[in-house]
PDB file of C-alpha atoms in Angstrom:
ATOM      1  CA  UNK W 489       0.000   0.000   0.000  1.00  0.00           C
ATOM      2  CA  UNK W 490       1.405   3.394  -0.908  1.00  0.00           C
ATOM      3  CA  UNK W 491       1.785   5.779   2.060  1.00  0.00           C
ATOM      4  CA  UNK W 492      -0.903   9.349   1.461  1.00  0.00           C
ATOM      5  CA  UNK W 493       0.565  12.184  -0.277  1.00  0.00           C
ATOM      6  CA  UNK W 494       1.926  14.688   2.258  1.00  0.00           C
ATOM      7  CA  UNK W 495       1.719  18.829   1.056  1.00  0.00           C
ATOM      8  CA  UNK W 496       5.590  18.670   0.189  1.00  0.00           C
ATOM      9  CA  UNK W 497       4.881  15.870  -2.642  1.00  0.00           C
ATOM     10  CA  UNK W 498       5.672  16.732  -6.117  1.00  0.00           C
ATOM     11  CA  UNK W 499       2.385  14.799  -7.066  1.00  0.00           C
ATOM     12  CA  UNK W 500       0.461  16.847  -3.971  1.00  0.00           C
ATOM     13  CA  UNK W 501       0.558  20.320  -5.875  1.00  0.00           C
ATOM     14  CA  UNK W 502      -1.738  22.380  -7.320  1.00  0.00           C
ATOM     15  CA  UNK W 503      -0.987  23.793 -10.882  1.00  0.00           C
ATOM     16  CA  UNK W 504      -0.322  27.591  -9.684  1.00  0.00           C
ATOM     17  CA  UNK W 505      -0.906  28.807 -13.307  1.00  0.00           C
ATOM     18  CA  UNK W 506      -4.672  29.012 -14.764  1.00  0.00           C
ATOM     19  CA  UNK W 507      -4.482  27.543 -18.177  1.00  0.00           C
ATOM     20  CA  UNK W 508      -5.919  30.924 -19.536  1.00  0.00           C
ATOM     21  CA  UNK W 509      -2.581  32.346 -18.582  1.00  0.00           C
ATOM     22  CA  UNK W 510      -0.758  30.095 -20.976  1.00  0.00           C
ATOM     23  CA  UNK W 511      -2.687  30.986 -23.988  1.00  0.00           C
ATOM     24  CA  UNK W 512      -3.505  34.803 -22.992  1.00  0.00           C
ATOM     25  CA  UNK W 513      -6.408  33.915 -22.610  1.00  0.00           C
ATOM     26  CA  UNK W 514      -7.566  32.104 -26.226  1.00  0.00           C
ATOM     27  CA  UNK W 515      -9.554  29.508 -26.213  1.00  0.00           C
ATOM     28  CA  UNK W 516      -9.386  28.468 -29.929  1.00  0.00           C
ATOM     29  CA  UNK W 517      -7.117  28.659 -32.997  1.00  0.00           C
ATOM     30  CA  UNK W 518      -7.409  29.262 -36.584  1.00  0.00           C
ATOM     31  CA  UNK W 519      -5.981  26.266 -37.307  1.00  0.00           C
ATOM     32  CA  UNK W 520      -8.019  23.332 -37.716  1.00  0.00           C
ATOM     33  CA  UNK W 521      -6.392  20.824 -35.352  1.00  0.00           C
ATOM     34  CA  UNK W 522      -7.694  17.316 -34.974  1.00  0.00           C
ATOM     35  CA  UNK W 523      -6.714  15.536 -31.415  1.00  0.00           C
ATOM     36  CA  UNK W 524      -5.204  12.512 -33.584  1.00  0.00           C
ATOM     37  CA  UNK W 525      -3.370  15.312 -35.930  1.00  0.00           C
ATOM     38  CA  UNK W 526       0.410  14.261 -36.166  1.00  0.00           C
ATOM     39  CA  UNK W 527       2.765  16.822 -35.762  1.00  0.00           C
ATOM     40  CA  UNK W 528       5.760  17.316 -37.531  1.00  0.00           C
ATOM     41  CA  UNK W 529       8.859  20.473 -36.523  1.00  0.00           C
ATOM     42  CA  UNK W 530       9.827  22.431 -39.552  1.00  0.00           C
ATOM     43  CA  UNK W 531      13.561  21.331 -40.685  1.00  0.00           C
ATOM     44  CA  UNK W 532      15.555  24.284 -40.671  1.00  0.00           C
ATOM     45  CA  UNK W 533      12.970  26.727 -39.351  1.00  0.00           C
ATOM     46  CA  UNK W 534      14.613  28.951 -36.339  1.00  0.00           C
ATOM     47  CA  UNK W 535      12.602  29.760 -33.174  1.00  0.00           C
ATOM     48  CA  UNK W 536      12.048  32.826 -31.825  1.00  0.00           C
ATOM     49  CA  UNK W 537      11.874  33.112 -28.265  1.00  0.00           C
ATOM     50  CA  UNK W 538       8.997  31.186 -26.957  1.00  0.00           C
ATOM     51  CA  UNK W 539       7.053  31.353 -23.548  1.00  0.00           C
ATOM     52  CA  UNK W 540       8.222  28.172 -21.531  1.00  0.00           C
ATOM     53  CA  UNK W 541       5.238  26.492 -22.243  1.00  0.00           C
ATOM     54  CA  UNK W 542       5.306  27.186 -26.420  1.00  0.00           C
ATOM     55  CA  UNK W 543       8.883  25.809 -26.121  1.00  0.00           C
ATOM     56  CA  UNK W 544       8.210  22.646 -23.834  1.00  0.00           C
ATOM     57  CA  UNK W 545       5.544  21.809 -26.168  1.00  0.00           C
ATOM     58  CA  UNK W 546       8.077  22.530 -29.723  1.00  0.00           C
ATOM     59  CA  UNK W 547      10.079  20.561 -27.570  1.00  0.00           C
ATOM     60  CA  UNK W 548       7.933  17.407 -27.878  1.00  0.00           C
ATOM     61  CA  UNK W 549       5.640  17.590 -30.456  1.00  0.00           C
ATOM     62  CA  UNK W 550       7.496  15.907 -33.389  1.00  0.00           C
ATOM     63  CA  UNK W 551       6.072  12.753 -34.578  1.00  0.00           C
ATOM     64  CA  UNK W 552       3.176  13.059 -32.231  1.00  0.00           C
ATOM     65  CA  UNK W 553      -0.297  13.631 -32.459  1.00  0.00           C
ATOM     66  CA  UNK W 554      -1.700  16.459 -30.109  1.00  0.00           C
ATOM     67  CA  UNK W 555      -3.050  13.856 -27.605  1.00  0.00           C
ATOM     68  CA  UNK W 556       0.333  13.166 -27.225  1.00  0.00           C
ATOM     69  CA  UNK W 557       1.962  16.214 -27.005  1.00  0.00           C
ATOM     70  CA  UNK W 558      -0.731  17.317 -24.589  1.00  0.00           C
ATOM     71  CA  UNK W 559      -0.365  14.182 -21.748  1.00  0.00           C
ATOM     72  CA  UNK W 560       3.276  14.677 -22.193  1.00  0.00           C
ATOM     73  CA  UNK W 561       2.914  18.396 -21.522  1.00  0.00           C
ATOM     74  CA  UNK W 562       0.751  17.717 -19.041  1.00  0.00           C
ATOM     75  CA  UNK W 563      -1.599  20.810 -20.180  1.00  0.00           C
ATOM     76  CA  UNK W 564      -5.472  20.470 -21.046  1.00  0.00           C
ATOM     77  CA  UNK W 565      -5.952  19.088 -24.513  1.00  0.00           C
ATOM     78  CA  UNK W 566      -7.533  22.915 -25.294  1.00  0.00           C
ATOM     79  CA  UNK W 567      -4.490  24.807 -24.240  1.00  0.00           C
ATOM     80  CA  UNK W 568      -1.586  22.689 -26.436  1.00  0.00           C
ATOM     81  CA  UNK W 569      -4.332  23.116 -29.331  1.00  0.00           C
ATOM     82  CA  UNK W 570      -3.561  26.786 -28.915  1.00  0.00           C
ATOM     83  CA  UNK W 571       0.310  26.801 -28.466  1.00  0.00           C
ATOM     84  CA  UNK W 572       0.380  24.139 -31.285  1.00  0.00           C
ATOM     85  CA  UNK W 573      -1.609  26.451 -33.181  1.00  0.00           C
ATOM     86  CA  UNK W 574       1.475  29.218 -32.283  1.00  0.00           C
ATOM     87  CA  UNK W 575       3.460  27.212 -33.333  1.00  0.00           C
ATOM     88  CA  UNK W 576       2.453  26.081 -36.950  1.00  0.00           C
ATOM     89  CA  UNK W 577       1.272  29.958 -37.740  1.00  0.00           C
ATOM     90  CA  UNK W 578       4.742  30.413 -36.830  1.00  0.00           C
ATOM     91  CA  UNK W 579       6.416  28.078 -39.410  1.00  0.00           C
ATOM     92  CA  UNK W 580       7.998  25.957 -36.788  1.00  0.00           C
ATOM     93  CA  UNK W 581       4.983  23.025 -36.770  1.00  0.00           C
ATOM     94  CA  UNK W 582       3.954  21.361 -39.470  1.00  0.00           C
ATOM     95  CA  UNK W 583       0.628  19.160 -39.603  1.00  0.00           C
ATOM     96  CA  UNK W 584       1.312  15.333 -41.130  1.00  0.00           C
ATOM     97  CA  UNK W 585      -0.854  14.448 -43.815  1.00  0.00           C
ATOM     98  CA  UNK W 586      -3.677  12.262 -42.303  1.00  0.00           C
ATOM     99  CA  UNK W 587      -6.164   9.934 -43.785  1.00  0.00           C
ATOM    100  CA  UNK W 588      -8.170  11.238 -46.557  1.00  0.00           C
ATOM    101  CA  UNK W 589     -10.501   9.523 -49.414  1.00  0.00           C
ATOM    102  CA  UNK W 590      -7.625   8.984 -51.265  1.00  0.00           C
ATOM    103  CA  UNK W 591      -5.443   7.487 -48.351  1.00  0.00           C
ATOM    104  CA  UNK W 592      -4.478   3.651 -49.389  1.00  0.00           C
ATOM    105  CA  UNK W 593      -4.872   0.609 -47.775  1.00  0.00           C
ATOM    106  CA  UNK W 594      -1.188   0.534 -46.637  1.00  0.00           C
ATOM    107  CA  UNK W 595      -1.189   4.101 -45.491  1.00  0.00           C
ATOM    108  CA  UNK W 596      -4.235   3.278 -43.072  1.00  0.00           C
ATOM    109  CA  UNK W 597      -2.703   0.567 -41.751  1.00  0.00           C
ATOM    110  CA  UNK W 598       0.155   2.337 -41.086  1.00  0.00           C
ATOM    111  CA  UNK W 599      -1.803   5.092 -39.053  1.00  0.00           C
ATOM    112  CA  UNK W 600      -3.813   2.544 -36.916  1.00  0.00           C
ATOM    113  CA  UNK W 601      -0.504   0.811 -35.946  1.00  0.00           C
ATOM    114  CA  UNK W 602       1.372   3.868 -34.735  1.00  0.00           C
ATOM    115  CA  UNK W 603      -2.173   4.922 -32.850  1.00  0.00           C
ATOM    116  CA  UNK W 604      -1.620   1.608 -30.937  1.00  0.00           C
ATOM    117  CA  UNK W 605       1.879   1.760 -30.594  1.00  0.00           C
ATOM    118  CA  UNK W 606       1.274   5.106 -28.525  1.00  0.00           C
ATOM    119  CA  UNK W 607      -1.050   3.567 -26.597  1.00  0.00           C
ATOM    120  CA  UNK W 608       0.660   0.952 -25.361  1.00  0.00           C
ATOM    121  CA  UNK W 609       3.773   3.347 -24.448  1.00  0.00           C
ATOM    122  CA  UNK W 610       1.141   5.242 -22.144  1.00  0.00           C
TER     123      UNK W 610
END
């Protein structure tokens, strides 16, 4: 049996930021991002500076989707939707092609294997 968490626990503390803080208070983005969207960073693109929260998200986001990036953020889903949004306005993000009429067999497959691949890392 684990022992209760005492106040002085990591685990025991209250976020001390709102979430509204992060995003200055947006709650939406123009861009059109889909929680299973993969993410890819822009090769060669150079960041300016970034609120800590912007950068720990640049700093995870490749070759996720934004379910990802947001449990390993540890942010609300709606608050890395915004920062990811940031970040592809600013040409550091890109958004992976995802399935689409046209998508083939193959390329399906593909999507619905790396989908359970990252669930079974969580």
């Amino acid at each position: 049996m684990t022992p209760p968490l005492e106040p002085d626990d990591e685990a025991y503390r209250p976020r001390l930021i709102r979430s509204y803080t992060l995003t200055a208070g947006r709650t939406a983005t123009s861009v059109d991002l889909a929680m299973e969207a993969t993410l890819r960073l822009q090769a060669g693109a150079e960041a300016p500076v970034l609120s800590p929260s912007a950068a720990q998200v640049l700093e995870v986001c490749d070759r996720r989707s934004v379910a990802e990036v947001s449990a390993l953020t540890k942010m609300p889903i709606g608050v890395t939707r915004v920062l990811l949004g940031d970040l592809i306005e600013q040409g550091l993000v890109r958004i992976q092609a995802t399935i689409t009429d046209k998508t083939s067999t193959d390329e399906r497959l593909e999507l619905i294997e790396r989908t359970l691949r990252g669930l079974r890392n969580y």
